[in-house]
Tab-separated table of C-alpha atoms and ligand atoms in Angstrom:
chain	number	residue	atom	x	y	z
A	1	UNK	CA	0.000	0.000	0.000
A	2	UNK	CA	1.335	3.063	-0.678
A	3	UNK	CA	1.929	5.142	1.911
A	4	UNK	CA	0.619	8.814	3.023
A	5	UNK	CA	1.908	11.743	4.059
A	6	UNK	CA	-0.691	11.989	7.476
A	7	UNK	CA	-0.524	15.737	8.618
A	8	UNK	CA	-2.919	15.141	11.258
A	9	UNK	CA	-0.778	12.202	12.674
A	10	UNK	CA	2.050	14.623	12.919
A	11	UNK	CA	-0.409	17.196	14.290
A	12	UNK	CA	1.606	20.100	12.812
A	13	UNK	CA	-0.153	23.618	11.894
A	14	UNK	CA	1.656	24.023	8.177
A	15	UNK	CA	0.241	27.842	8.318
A	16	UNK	CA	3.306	28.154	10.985
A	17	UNK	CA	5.205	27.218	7.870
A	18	UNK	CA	4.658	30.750	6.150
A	19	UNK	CA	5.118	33.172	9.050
A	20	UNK	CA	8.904	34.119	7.554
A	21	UNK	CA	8.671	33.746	4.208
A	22	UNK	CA	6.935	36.144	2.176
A	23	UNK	CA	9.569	36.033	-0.696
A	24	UNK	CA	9.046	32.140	-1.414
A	25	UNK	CA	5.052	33.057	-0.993
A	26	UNK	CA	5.209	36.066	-3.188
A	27	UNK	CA	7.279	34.419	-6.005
A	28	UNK	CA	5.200	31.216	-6.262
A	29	UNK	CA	2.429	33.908	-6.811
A	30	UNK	CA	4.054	35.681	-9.553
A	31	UNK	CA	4.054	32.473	-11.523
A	32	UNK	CA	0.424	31.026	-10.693
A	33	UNK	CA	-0.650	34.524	-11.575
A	34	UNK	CA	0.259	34.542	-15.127
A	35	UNK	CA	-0.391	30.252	-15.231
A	36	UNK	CA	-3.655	31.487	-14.836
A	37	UNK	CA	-3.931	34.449	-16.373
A	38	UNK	CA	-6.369	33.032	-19.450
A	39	UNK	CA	-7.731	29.954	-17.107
A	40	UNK	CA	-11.636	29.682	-16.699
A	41	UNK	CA	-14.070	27.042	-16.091
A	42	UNK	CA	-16.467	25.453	-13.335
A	43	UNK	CA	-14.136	22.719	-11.433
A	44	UNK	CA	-10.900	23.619	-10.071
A	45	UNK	CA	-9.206	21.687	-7.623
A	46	UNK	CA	-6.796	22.110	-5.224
A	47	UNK	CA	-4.944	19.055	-4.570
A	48	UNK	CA	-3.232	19.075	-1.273
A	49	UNK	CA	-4.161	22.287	-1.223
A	50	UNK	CA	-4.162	22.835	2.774
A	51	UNK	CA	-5.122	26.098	4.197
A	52	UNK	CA	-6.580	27.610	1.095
A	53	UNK	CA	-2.874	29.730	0.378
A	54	UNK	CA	-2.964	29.977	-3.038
A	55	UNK	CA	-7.230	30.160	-3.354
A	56	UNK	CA	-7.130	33.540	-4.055
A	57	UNK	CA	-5.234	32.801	-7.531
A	58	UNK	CA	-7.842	30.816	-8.749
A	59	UNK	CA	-11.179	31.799	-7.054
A	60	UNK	CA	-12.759	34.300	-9.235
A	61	UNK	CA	-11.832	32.359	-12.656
A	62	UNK	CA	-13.839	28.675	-11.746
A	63	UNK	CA	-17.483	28.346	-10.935
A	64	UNK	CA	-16.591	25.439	-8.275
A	65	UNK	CA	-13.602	25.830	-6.792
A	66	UNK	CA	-12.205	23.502	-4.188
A	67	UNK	CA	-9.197	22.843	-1.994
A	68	UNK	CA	-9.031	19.292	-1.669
A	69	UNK	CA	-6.823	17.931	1.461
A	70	UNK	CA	-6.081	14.865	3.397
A	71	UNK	CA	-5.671	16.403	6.172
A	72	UNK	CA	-9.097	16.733	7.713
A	73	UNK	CA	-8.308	19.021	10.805
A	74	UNK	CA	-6.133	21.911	8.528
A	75	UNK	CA	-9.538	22.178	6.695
A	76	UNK	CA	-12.190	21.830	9.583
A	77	UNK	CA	-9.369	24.447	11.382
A	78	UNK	CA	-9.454	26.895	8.865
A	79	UNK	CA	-12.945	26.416	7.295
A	80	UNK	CA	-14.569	29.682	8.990
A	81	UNK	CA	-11.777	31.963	7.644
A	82	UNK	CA	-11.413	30.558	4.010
A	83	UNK	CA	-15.180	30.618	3.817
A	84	UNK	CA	-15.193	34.386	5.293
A	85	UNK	CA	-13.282	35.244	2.411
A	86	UNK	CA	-14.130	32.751	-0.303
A	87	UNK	CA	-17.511	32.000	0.520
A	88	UNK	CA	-18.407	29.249	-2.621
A	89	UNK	CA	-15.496	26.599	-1.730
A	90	UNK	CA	-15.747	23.229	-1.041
A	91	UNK	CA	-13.923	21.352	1.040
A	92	UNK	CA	-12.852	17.854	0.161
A	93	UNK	CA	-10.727	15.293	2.990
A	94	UNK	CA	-9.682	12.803	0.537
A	95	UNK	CA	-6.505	10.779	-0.869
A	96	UNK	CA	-4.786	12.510	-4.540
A	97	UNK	CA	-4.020	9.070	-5.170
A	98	UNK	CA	-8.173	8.119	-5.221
A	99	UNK	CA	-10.283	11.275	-5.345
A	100	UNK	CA	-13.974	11.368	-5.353
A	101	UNK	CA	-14.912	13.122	-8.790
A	102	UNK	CA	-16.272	11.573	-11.655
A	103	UNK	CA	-14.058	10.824	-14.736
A	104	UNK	CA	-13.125	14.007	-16.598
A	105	UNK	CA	-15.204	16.021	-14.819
A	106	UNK	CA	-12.447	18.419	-13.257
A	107	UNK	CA	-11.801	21.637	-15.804
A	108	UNK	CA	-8.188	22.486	-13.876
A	109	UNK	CA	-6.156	21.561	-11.229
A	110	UNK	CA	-3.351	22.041	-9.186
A	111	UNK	CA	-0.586	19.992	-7.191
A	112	UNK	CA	1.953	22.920	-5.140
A	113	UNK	CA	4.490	22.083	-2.711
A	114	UNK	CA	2.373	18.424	-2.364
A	115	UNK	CA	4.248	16.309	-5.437
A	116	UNK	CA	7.611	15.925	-2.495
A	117	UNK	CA	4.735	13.896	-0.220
A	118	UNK	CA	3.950	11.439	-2.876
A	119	UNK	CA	6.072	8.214	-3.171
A	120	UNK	CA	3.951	6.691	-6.801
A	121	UNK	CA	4.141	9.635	-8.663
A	122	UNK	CA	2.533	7.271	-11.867
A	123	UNK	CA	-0.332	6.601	-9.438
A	124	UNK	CA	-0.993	10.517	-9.091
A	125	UNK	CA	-0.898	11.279	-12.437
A	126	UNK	CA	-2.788	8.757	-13.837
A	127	UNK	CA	-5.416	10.255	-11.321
A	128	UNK	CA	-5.045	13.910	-12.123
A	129	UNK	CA	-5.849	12.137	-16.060
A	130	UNK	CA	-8.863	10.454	-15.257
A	131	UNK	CA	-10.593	12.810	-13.313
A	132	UNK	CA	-9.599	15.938	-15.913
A	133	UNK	CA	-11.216	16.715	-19.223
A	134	UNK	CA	-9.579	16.896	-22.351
A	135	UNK	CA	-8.196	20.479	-22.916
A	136	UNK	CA	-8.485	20.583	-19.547
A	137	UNK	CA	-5.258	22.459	-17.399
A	138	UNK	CA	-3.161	21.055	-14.603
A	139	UNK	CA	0.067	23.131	-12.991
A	140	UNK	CA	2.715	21.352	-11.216
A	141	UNK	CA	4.898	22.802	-8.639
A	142	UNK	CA	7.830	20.169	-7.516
A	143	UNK	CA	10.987	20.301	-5.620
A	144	UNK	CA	13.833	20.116	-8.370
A	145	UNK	CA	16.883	18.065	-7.421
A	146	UNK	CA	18.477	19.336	-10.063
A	147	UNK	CA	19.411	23.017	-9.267
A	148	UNK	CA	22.557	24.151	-9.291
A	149	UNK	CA	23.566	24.672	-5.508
A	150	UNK	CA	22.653	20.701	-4.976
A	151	UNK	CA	24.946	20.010	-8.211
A	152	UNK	CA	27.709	21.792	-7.076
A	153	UNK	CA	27.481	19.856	-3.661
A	154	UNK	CA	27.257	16.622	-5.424
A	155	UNK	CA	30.380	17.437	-7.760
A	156	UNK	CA	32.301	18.211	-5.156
A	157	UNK	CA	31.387	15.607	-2.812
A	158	UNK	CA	31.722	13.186	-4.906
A	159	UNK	CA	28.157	11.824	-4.764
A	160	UNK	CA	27.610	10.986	-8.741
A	161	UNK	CA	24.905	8.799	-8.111
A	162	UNK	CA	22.162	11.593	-7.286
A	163	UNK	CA	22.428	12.419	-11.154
A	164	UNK	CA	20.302	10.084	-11.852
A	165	UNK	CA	16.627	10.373	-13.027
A	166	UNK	CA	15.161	8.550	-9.750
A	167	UNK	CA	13.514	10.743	-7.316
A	168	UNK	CA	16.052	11.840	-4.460
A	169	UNK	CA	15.073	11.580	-0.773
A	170	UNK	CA	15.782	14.415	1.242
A	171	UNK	CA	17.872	13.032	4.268
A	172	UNK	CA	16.201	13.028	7.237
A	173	UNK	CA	15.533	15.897	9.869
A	174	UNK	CA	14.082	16.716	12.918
A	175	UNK	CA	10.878	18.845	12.348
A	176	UNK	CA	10.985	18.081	8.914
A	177	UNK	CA	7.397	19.741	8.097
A	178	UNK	CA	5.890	18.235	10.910
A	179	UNK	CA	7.955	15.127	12.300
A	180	UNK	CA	9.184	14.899	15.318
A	181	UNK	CA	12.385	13.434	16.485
A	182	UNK	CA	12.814	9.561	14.860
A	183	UNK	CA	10.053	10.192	12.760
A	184	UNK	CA	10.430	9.934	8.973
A	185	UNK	CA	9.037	11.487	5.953
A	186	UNK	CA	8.578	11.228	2.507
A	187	UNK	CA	10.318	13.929	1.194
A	188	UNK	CA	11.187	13.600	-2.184
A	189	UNK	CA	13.052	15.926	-5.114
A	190	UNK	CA	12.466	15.237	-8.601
A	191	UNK	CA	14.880	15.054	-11.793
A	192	UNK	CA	12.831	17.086	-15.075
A	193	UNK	CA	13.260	14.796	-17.062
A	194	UNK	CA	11.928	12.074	-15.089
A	195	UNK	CA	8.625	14.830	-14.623
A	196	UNK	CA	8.280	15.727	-17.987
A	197	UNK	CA	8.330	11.820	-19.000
A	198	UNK	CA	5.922	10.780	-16.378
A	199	UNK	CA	3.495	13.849	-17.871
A	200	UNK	CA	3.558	12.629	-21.025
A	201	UNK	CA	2.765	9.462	-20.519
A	202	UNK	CA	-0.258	10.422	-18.363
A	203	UNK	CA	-1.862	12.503	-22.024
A	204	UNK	CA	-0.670	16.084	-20.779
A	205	UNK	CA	2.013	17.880	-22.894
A	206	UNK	CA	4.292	20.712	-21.440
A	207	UNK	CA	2.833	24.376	-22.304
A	208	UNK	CA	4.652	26.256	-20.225
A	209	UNK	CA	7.848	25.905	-17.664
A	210	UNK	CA	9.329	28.210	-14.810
A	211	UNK	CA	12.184	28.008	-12.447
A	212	UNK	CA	11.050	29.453	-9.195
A	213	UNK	CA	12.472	30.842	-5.805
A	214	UNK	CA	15.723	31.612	-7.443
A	215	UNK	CA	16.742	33.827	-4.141
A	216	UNK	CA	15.520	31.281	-1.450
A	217	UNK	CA	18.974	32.072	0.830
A	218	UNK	CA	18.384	33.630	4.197
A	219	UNK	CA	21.369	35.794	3.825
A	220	UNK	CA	20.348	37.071	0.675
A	221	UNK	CA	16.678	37.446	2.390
A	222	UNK	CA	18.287	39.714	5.362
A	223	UNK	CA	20.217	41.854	3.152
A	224	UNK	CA	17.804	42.795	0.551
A	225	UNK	CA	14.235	43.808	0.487
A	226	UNK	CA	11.487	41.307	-0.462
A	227	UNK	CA	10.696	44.490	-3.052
A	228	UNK	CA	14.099	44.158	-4.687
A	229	UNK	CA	14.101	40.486	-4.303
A	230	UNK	CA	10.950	40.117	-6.299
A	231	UNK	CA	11.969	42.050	-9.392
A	232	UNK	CA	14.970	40.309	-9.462
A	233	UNK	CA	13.354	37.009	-9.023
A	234	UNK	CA	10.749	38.475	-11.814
A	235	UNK	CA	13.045	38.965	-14.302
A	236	UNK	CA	15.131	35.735	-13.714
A	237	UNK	CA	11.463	33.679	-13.892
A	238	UNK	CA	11.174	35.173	-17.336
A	239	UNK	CA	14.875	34.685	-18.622
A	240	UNK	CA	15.849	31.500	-17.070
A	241	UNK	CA	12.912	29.409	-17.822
A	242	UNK	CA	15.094	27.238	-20.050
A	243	UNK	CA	17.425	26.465	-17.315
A	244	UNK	CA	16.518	24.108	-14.002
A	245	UNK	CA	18.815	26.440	-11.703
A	246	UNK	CA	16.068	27.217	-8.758
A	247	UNK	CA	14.979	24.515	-6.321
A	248	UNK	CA	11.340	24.869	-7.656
A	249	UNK	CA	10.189	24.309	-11.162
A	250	UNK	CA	6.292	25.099	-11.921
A	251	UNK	CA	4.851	23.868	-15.284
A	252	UNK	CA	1.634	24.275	-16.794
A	253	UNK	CA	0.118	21.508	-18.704
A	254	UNK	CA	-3.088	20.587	-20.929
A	255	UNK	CA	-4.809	17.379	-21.205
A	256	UNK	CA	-4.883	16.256	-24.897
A	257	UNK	CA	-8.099	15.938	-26.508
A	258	UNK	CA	-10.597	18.316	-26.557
A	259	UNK	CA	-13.924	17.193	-24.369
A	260	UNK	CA	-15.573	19.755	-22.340
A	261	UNK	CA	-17.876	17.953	-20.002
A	262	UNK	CA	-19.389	21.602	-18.681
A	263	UNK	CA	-20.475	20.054	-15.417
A	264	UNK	CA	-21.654	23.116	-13.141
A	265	UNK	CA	-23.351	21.317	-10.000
A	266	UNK	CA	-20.729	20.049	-7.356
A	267	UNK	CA	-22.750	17.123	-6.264
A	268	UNK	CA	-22.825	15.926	-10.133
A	269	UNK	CA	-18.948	15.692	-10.094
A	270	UNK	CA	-18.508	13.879	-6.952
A	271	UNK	CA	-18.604	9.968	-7.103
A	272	UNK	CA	-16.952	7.297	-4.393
A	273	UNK	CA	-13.332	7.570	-4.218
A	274	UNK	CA	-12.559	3.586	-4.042
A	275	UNK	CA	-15.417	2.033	-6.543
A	276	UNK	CA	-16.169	5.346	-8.676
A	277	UNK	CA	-20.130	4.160	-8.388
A	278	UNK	CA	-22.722	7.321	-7.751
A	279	UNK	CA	-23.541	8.776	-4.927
A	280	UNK	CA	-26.681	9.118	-3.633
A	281	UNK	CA	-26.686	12.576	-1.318
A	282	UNK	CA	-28.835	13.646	1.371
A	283	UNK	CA	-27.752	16.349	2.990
A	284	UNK	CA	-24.080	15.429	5.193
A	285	UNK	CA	-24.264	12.003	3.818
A	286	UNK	CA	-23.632	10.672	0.772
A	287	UNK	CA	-24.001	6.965	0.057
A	288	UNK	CA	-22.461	4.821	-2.783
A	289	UNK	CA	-25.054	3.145	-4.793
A	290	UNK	CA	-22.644	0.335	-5.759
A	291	UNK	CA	-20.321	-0.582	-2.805
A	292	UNK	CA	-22.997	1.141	-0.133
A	293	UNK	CA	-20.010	2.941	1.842
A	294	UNK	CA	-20.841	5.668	3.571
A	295	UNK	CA	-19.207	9.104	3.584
A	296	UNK	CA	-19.871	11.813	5.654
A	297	UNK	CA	-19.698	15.715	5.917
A	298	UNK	CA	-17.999	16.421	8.933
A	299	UNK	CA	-18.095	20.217	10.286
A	300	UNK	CA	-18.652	21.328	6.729
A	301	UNK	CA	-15.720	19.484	5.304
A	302	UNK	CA	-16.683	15.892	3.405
A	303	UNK	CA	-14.681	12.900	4.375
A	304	UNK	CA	-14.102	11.347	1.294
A	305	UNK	CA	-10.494	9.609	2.776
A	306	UNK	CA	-9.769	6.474	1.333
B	401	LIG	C1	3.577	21.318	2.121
B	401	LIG	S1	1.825	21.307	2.133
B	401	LIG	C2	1.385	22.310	0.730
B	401	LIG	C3	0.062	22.977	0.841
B	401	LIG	C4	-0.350	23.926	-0.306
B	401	LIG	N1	-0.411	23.258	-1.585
B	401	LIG	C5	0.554	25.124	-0.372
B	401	LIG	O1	1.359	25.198	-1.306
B	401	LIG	O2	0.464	25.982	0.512
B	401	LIG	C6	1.447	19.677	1.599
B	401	LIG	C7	-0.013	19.308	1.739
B	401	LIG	O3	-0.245	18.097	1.020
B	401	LIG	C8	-1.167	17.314	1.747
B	401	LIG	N2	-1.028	15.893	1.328
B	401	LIG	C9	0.041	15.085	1.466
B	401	LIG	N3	-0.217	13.865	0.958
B	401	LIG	C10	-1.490	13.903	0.474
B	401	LIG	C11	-2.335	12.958	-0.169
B	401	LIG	N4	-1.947	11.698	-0.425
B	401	LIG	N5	-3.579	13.351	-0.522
B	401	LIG	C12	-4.016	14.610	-0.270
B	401	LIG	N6	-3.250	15.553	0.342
B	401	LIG	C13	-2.007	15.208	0.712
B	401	LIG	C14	-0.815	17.565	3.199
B	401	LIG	O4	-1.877	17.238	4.072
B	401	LIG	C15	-0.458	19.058	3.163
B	401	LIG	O5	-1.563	19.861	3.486
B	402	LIG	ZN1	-18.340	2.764	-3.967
């Protein structure tokens, strides 16, 4: 079975996560921004998408927009204030690897900052094509083991082996997003080419690529002002794209095919997450009508875990 990244096991607050750093916030922005600059449609989902961080980017363009998370508390935690603000999400607990909406249902997508947490990256990408219609967008954010402060480290330590295309895990730490001492986690940094092969297989080709976070050094970070860093980091987004220099590389993709589905009721696109059967909804339940499993709305956020 494969396994999952349990934030709730871990019981860590990932909002802590942002308190110092604007500049990594800011420049992930400045990329999703112009991603989505001509992206529209009714289902857009958030995949791992946590707290709601990057909602804002995507709200006012989809009709149904949803931040899908396994972790069940972050969501039931910060349901009040994302729905203050963004008042039409839904909330989804489920697994990326088996989520409840019907095949190509889902317009766009997203996976940020999530892709390190997933050990069968096939298995999620298969997903992200059967539940997305053709023509339909998906944007991948993933830690790039490729950038040039880890090659330079490798080179001169020798370690030759990391070149490869196989996903690199991060050595272990203490509070490594969440774990505590002993604890391990997946934490895993990915080779382009080994992305970029994985995406095509799966029927999405490559529209668009970025290098991102180019100035993610503390030093750097104390010295200068996040202004300052974020034209710099502005201009190198637009002149390095061809490169994989910065420790974060954001692409934009399209499903081939061209089959718009134009499903505008959020009960229509759900279905159960482990037999795909129909789901027959009364109000915070929601029963399959082949396997009979129950799933329930907990605190305004569905359970769909699985
Ligand atoms: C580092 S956070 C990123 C959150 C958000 N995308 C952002 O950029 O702010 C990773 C998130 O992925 C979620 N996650 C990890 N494995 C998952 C899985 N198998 N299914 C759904 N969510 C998962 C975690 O619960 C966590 O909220
Ligand atoms: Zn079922």
């Amino acid at each position: 079975m494969v396994k999952i990244s349990d934030y709730d096991k871990f019981d860590y607050n990932y909002k802590n996560y942002w308190k110092d750093r604007e500049y990594e916030d800011k420049a992930e922005k400045i990329v999703l921004e112009g991603y989505l600059q001509n992206m529209q449609g009714n289902v857009f989902v958030d995949i791992g998408g946590s707290f709601g961080r990057n909602l804002e980017m995507y709200y006012e363009k989809y009709s149904i927009p949803i931040v899908l998370d396994y972790s069940i508390r972050t969501l039931q935690k910060n349901k009040e204030e994302l729905l203050k603000r963004h008042p039409k999400t839904k909330l989804i607990a489920a697994n990326a690897y088996k989520m409840p909406f019907k095949n190509e249902t889902v317009d766009g997508s997203m996976i940020v900052r999530v892709l390190h947490h997933l050990e069968d990256q096939n298995g999620i990408f298969k997903e992200i094509d059967r539940i997305t219609q053709g023509g339909g967008f998906f944007i991948l954010e993933y830690a790039n083991k490729m950038h040039i402060k880890a090659i330079l480290k490798w080179i001169f330590t020798l370690r030759l082996k990391n070149f490869s295309l196989n996903p690199y895990q991060q050595p272990n730490q203490e509070n490594f997003e969440g774990t505590k001492k002993g604890q391990t986690a997946i934490f895993l940094n990915y080779h382009p080419k080994y992305i970029k092969k994985l995406i095509e297989q799966n029927n999405f080709s490559i529209v668009s690529k970025r290098n991102c976070s180019f100035l993610r050094m503390e030093k750097l970070k104390k010295i200068l002002s996040l202004k300052f860093l974020l034209k710099i980091e502005r201009l190198l987004q637009k002149f390095l794209s061809w490169s994989n220099f910065a420790p974060s590389i954001v692409l934009k993709t399209k499903k081939l095919g061209n089959n718009s589905n134009n499903v505008d009721d959020f009960e229509k696109v759900l279905c159960c997450p482990d037999c795909k059967g129909g789901l027959n909804i009364q109000e915070n339940t929601a029963k399959c009508v082949r396997c009979d499993k129950i799933f329930k709305n907990k605190l305004g956020v569905w359970d769909f875990r699985a």
